[in-house]
Amino acid sequence: MFKDLLTQPNTHLPFAVGTGLTCLDAVEDTNGGPHRLFMGGSCTNVLLILQTLGWQAAPIGQIGSDRAGDAVIEDIRRWPMTLDFLFQRDEVSTPIFVERVTPGGHSFSRECRSCGKTFSHFTPLTVSEMQGVIEQLPEQIDVCHVERVCESSLFLMQECKRRDALIHFDPNRTGDKAIFEECLQKADVLKYSHEKLPQLSESTLPKNITLQIETCGVTGLRYRFNPSGLKKDNWRNLPAAPCENFKDAAGSGDWLSATIVDSIGRGGTEHLHSLAQDEIEAILNRAMACSAQNCSYEGARGSLYTSVPILTGDDFCPYCGKS
């Protein structure tokens, strides 16, 4: 059914797949009301934003057959993103992040405030499970977005590279060094946070990385663009876009990634290599503007909920059944 949708006549939606964290974001109500519940996780956030921008997107991964996982699925179903490859399983617990938003910023906790137990970590698919998913994907894939470093992520990148997809690598940590180095060898675009991976800016990276983006928080970002494959250490700095009525910076990097992918990923790597320097800067400035706009809302995708009701509840802890 999924393949049929993508191969129907007159259907020209670009197609993105991705793997990484899918979780439940539970935002505390400072007035004592129930938590506001959102599907979270950088990878799935990026794909869902792409879906709203006119893509067909498919997250690949697993979450628990628990209340938190049910809330994740319920939230995703508000948008027509395929869930064929996001599996709910009894043997897995859904990762949960409890967010507190205050005038001084936002903070995250991975502990239940009622029972004190720590919520589960990200659980990747095995390579064999990923292979089974790949066999069901259409041959034409425009973009592969990878956020977590693991064997199955690398396997997905390799297969998508074979299909001439643009590989967007957005790691939040290096993980296994050998696997991380292999992921770099497959990436066309590398985006990372200076706060989390400062060492990458000074690393000798593979020549296949056409666009390297280092985000620098409130000061903006800097980037390198090498469409010819010639290694040049010519960083260019771009200031951050202004944000009016700031509320929450959660998800700002996801909006940046999604806007960049939307602008350069239609047509795979060929389109990226055809862009000029001023076009890249225009794309990055537009991406920062979208990122800043979402900071005026609560939650990683708050700007999408102006006409969609937000889920609420306090029964998401898999251990005690409370928050």
Coordinates of C-alpha atoms in Angstrom, one line a residue:
M1 CA 0.0 0.0 0.0
F2 CA 2.8 2.4 0.9
K3 CA 4.7 1.7 -2.4
D4 CA 1.5 2.1 -4.3
L5 CA 0.9 5.6 -2.9
L6 CA 4.4 6.7 -4.0
T7 CA 4.1 5.2 -7.5
Q8 CA 0.7 6.4 -8.5
P9 CA 0.5 8.5 -11.7
N10 CA 0.7 12.2 -11.2
T11 CA 2.1 11.7 -7.7
H12 CA 5.3 13.8 -7.5
L13 CA 5.9 14.1 -3.8
P14 CA 9.6 14.0 -2.8
F15 CA 10.3 11.1 -0.4
A16 CA 12.4 11.2 2.7
V17 CA 13.2 8.4 5.2
G18 CA 15.0 8.7 8.4
T19 CA 16.0 6.9 11.6
G20 CA 16.8 8.2 15.1
L21 CA 15.1 9.1 18.2
T22 CA 11.3 8.9 18.5
C23 CA 10.0 9.7 22.0
L24 CA 7.3 11.4 24.0
D25 CA 7.9 15.0 25.0
A26 CA 5.8 15.8 28.2
V27 CA 5.8 19.5 28.9
E28 CA 5.0 20.4 32.4
D29 CA 2.2 22.9 33.2
T30 CA 3.6 25.4 35.6
N31 CA 0.1 26.1 36.9
G32 CA -0.3 22.5 38.0
G33 CA -2.5 21.2 35.2
P34 CA -1.8 18.0 33.2
H35 CA 1.3 17.7 31.0
R36 CA 1.0 18.6 27.4
L37 CA 2.0 15.6 25.3
F38 CA 3.9 15.8 22.0
M39 CA 5.6 13.3 19.7
G40 CA 9.3 14.2 20.1
G41 CA 12.7 13.1 19.0
S42 CA 14.8 15.1 16.5
C43 CA 14.6 12.6 13.6
T44 CA 10.8 12.2 13.7
N45 CA 10.3 15.9 14.3
V46 CA 12.3 16.7 11.1
L47 CA 10.3 14.1 9.1
L48 CA 7.0 15.3 10.3
I49 CA 7.9 18.9 9.5
L50 CA 8.9 17.8 6.0
Q51 CA 5.5 16.1 5.7
T52 CA 3.8 19.4 6.4
L53 CA 6.0 21.0 3.7
G54 CA 4.7 18.7 1.0
W55 CA 6.9 15.6 1.3
Q56 CA 6.1 12.0 1.9
A57 CA 8.1 11.1 5.0
A58 CA 8.7 7.7 6.7
P59 CA 10.3 7.4 10.1
I60 CA 12.0 4.1 10.8
G61 CA 12.4 2.8 14.3
Q62 CA 10.6 1.4 17.3
I63 CA 8.8 2.6 20.4
G64 CA 6.9 0.8 23.2
S65 CA 3.4 -0.6 23.3
D66 CA 2.8 1.6 26.3
R67 CA 0.8 4.7 27.1
A68 CA 3.7 6.9 26.1
G69 CA 3.9 5.2 22.7
D70 CA 0.2 5.4 22.2
A71 CA 0.4 9.2 22.8
V72 CA 3.2 9.4 20.3
I73 CA 1.2 7.6 17.6
E74 CA -2.0 9.6 18.4
D75 CA -0.1 12.8 18.0
I76 CA 1.6 11.8 14.7
R77 CA -1.8 10.7 13.2
R78 CA -2.9 14.4 13.1
W79 CA -0.7 14.6 10.0
P80 CA -0.7 12.0 7.1
M81 CA 2.8 10.7 7.8
T82 CA 3.3 7.0 7.2
L83 CA 3.7 4.9 10.3
D84 CA 4.4 1.6 8.4
F85 CA 8.0 1.5 9.7
L86 CA 7.6 2.9 13.2
F87 CA 6.9 -0.2 15.2
Q88 CA 5.3 -0.5 18.6
R89 CA 6.7 -3.4 20.6
D90 CA 6.0 -5.0 24.0
E91 CA 9.7 -5.6 24.7
V92 CA 10.6 -1.9 24.2
S93 CA 9.7 1.1 26.4
T94 CA 9.1 4.5 24.8
P95 CA 11.8 7.1 25.7
I96 CA 10.2 10.0 27.6
F97 CA 11.6 13.5 28.2
V98 CA 9.8 15.8 30.7
E99 CA 10.3 19.4 29.8
R100 CA 9.9 22.4 32.0
V101 CA 9.6 25.8 30.3
T102 CA 10.4 28.9 32.4
P103 CA 11.2 32.5 31.5
G104 CA 14.9 31.6 32.0
G105 CA 14.8 28.8 29.4
H106 CA 13.8 25.1 29.2
S107 CA 15.2 22.0 30.9
F108 CA 14.7 18.3 30.3
S109 CA 14.4 15.4 32.8
R110 CA 14.3 11.7 32.1
E111 CA 12.9 10.8 35.5
C112 CA 9.4 10.3 36.6
R113 CA 8.5 12.9 39.3
S114 CA 6.2 10.4 41.0
C115 CA 8.3 7.2 41.3
G116 CA 11.7 8.6 40.6
K117 CA 12.6 5.9 38.0
T118 CA 14.6 6.8 34.9
F119 CA 12.8 6.5 31.6
S120 CA 14.3 4.3 28.8
H121 CA 16.9 5.2 26.3
F122 CA 16.7 5.1 22.5
T123 CA 16.5 1.5 21.2
P124 CA 17.6 1.1 17.5
L125 CA 16.5 -1.5 15.1
T126 CA 18.9 -4.3 14.4
V127 CA 20.6 -4.5 11.0
S128 CA 18.4 -7.4 9.9
E129 CA 15.3 -5.5 10.9
M130 CA 16.4 -2.5 9.0
Q131 CA 17.1 -4.7 6.0
G132 CA 13.5 -5.9 6.1
V133 CA 12.3 -2.3 6.1
I134 CA 14.5 -1.3 3.2
E135 CA 13.1 -4.2 1.1
Q136 CA 9.7 -2.6 1.4
L137 CA 10.8 1.0 0.4
P138 CA 10.4 2.3 -3.1
E139 CA 13.5 2.5 -5.2
Q140 CA 13.3 6.3 -5.5
I141 CA 14.4 8.0 -2.2
D142 CA 15.3 11.7 -2.3
V143 CA 16.6 12.2 1.2
C144 CA 17.9 10.0 4.0
H145 CA 18.0 11.8 7.4
V146 CA 20.0 10.1 10.2
E147 CA 20.4 11.4 13.7
R148 CA 21.7 8.5 15.8
V149 CA 24.9 6.6 15.2
C150 CA 24.4 2.9 15.2
E151 CA 24.9 -0.1 12.9
S152 CA 21.3 0.0 11.5
S153 CA 21.6 3.8 10.8
L154 CA 24.8 3.2 8.8
F155 CA 23.1 0.3 6.9
L156 CA 20.2 2.6 6.0
M157 CA 22.7 5.3 4.8
Q158 CA 24.5 2.8 2.6
E159 CA 21.4 1.6 0.9
C160 CA 20.0 5.1 0.4
K161 CA 23.4 6.2 -1.0
R162 CA 23.1 3.3 -3.5
R163 CA 19.8 4.8 -4.6
D164 CA 21.3 8.2 -5.1
A165 CA 19.5 9.8 -2.2
L166 CA 20.9 12.9 -0.5
I167 CA 22.3 11.9 2.9
H168 CA 21.6 14.4 5.7
F169 CA 23.6 13.5 8.8
D170 CA 22.5 15.3 12.0
P171 CA 24.3 13.6 14.9
N172 CA 23.9 14.7 18.5
R173 CA 26.9 12.6 19.6
T174 CA 29.6 10.5 18.0
G175 CA 28.7 7.1 19.6
D176 CA 30.8 4.3 18.3
K177 CA 33.8 6.0 16.7
A178 CA 34.3 3.5 13.9
I179 CA 30.6 3.6 12.9
F180 CA 30.6 7.4 13.2
E181 CA 33.5 7.6 10.8
E182 CA 31.7 5.4 8.3
C183 CA 28.6 7.5 8.6
L184 CA 30.7 10.6 7.7
Q185 CA 31.9 8.8 4.6
K186 CA 28.3 8.5 3.4
A187 CA 27.1 12.1 4.3
D188 CA 26.4 14.8 1.8
V189 CA 25.3 17.3 4.4
L190 CA 26.6 17.3 8.0
K191 CA 24.8 19.5 10.5
Y192 CA 25.7 19.5 14.2
S193 CA 25.7 21.7 17.3
H194 CA 28.9 23.4 18.5
E195 CA 27.7 22.9 22.0
K196 CA 27.4 19.1 21.6
L197 CA 30.2 18.3 19.1
P198 CA 32.7 21.1 19.1
Q199 CA 35.5 18.9 18.0
L200 CA 34.0 18.4 14.5
S201 CA 34.7 21.9 13.4
E202 CA 38.5 21.3 13.6
S203 CA 38.3 17.7 12.2
T204 CA 39.5 16.6 8.8
L205 CA 36.3 15.5 7.2
P206 CA 35.8 13.4 4.1
K207 CA 35.6 15.3 0.8
N208 CA 32.2 13.8 0.1
I209 CA 30.6 16.2 2.6
T210 CA 29.4 19.0 0.4
L211 CA 27.8 21.2 3.0
Q212 CA 29.0 21.3 6.6
I213 CA 26.8 23.3 9.1
E214 CA 27.8 24.1 12.7
T215 CA 25.0 25.7 14.7
C216 CA 26.2 28.2 17.4
G217 CA 23.1 28.9 19.5
V218 CA 21.9 32.5 19.8
T219 CA 24.9 33.8 17.7
G220 CA 23.7 31.9 14.5
L221 CA 25.7 29.4 12.5
R222 CA 28.7 28.9 10.3
Y223 CA 29.1 26.7 7.3
R224 CA 31.4 25.4 4.6
F225 CA 30.2 24.7 1.1
N226 CA 32.3 22.6 -1.3
P227 CA 30.3 21.4 -4.3
S228 CA 33.5 20.6 -6.3
G229 CA 34.7 18.2 -3.6
L230 CA 37.9 20.3 -3.1
K231 CA 38.6 20.5 0.6
K232 CA 38.7 24.2 1.6
D233 CA 38.6 25.5 5.2
N234 CA 36.6 28.6 4.4
W235 CA 34.1 29.0 7.2
R236 CA 31.4 31.6 6.6
N237 CA 29.4 33.0 9.5
L238 CA 25.7 33.9 9.4
P239 CA 24.0 35.7 12.3
A240 CA 20.9 34.3 13.9
A241 CA 17.4 35.5 12.9
P242 CA 15.6 37.7 15.5
C243 CA 12.8 36.1 17.5
E244 CA 9.9 38.1 18.8
N245 CA 7.9 36.8 21.8
F246 CA 10.4 34.1 22.7
K247 CA 8.9 31.2 24.6
D248 CA 10.8 27.9 24.0
A249 CA 13.9 27.0 22.0
A250 CA 13.1 23.3 21.9
G251 CA 13.1 22.0 18.4
S252 CA 14.8 25.0 16.9
G253 CA 17.5 22.7 15.4
D254 CA 14.8 20.4 13.9
W255 CA 13.2 23.3 12.1
L256 CA 16.6 24.4 10.8
S257 CA 17.3 20.8 9.5
A258 CA 13.8 20.4 7.9
T259 CA 13.9 23.7 6.1
I260 CA 17.4 23.0 4.8
V261 CA 16.4 19.5 3.6
D262 CA 13.2 20.9 2.0
S263 CA 15.2 23.5 0.1
I264 CA 18.1 21.3 -1.1
G265 CA 16.8 17.8 -1.0
R266 CA 14.3 17.9 -3.8
G267 CA 16.1 16.0 -6.5
G268 CA 18.7 14.4 -4.3
T269 CA 22.4 15.2 -4.5
E270 CA 22.2 16.6 -8.0
H271 CA 20.3 19.6 -6.9
L272 CA 22.7 20.3 -4.0
H273 CA 25.7 20.3 -6.3
S274 CA 24.0 22.7 -8.7
L275 CA 23.5 25.4 -6.1
A276 CA 25.6 28.6 -5.9
Q277 CA 27.1 30.1 -2.8
D278 CA 24.5 32.9 -2.5
E279 CA 21.7 30.3 -2.9
I280 CA 23.1 28.3 0.0
E281 CA 23.3 31.4 2.1
A282 CA 19.7 32.3 1.2
I283 CA 18.6 28.8 2.2
L284 CA 20.4 28.9 5.5
N285 CA 19.0 32.4 6.4
R286 CA 15.5 31.2 5.6
A287 CA 16.0 28.1 7.7
M288 CA 17.2 30.2 10.6
A289 CA 14.1 32.4 10.2
C290 CA 11.8 29.4 10.4
S291 CA 13.7 28.1 13.4
A292 CA 13.3 31.5 15.2
Q293 CA 9.6 31.6 14.4
N294 CA 9.0 28.3 16.2
C295 CA 10.7 29.7 19.3
S296 CA 7.6 31.9 19.7
Y297 CA 5.7 28.8 20.6
E298 CA 5.9 26.1 23.3
G299 CA 7.2 22.7 22.2
A300 CA 9.5 21.5 19.4
R301 CA 6.7 21.8 16.8
G302 CA 4.5 24.4 18.6
S303 CA 3.8 26.4 15.5
L304 CA 1.9 23.5 14.0
Y305 CA -0.7 23.4 16.8
T306 CA -2.4 26.7 16.1
S307 CA -5.4 24.8 14.7
V308 CA -4.8 21.3 16.2
P309 CA -5.6 20.5 19.9
I310 CA -2.7 19.5 22.1
L311 CA -2.9 16.1 23.9
T312 CA -2.8 16.2 27.7
G313 CA -2.3 13.7 30.4
D314 CA -0.3 12.5 33.4
D315 CA -0.5 8.7 33.0
F316 CA 2.6 8.1 30.8
C317 CA 5.1 6.6 33.2
P318 CA 5.6 2.9 32.3
Y319 CA 6.6 2.1 35.9
C320 CA 4.0 3.7 38.1
G321 CA 1.4 4.8 35.6
K322 CA 1.8 8.4 36.6
S323 CA 4.0 11.3 35.7

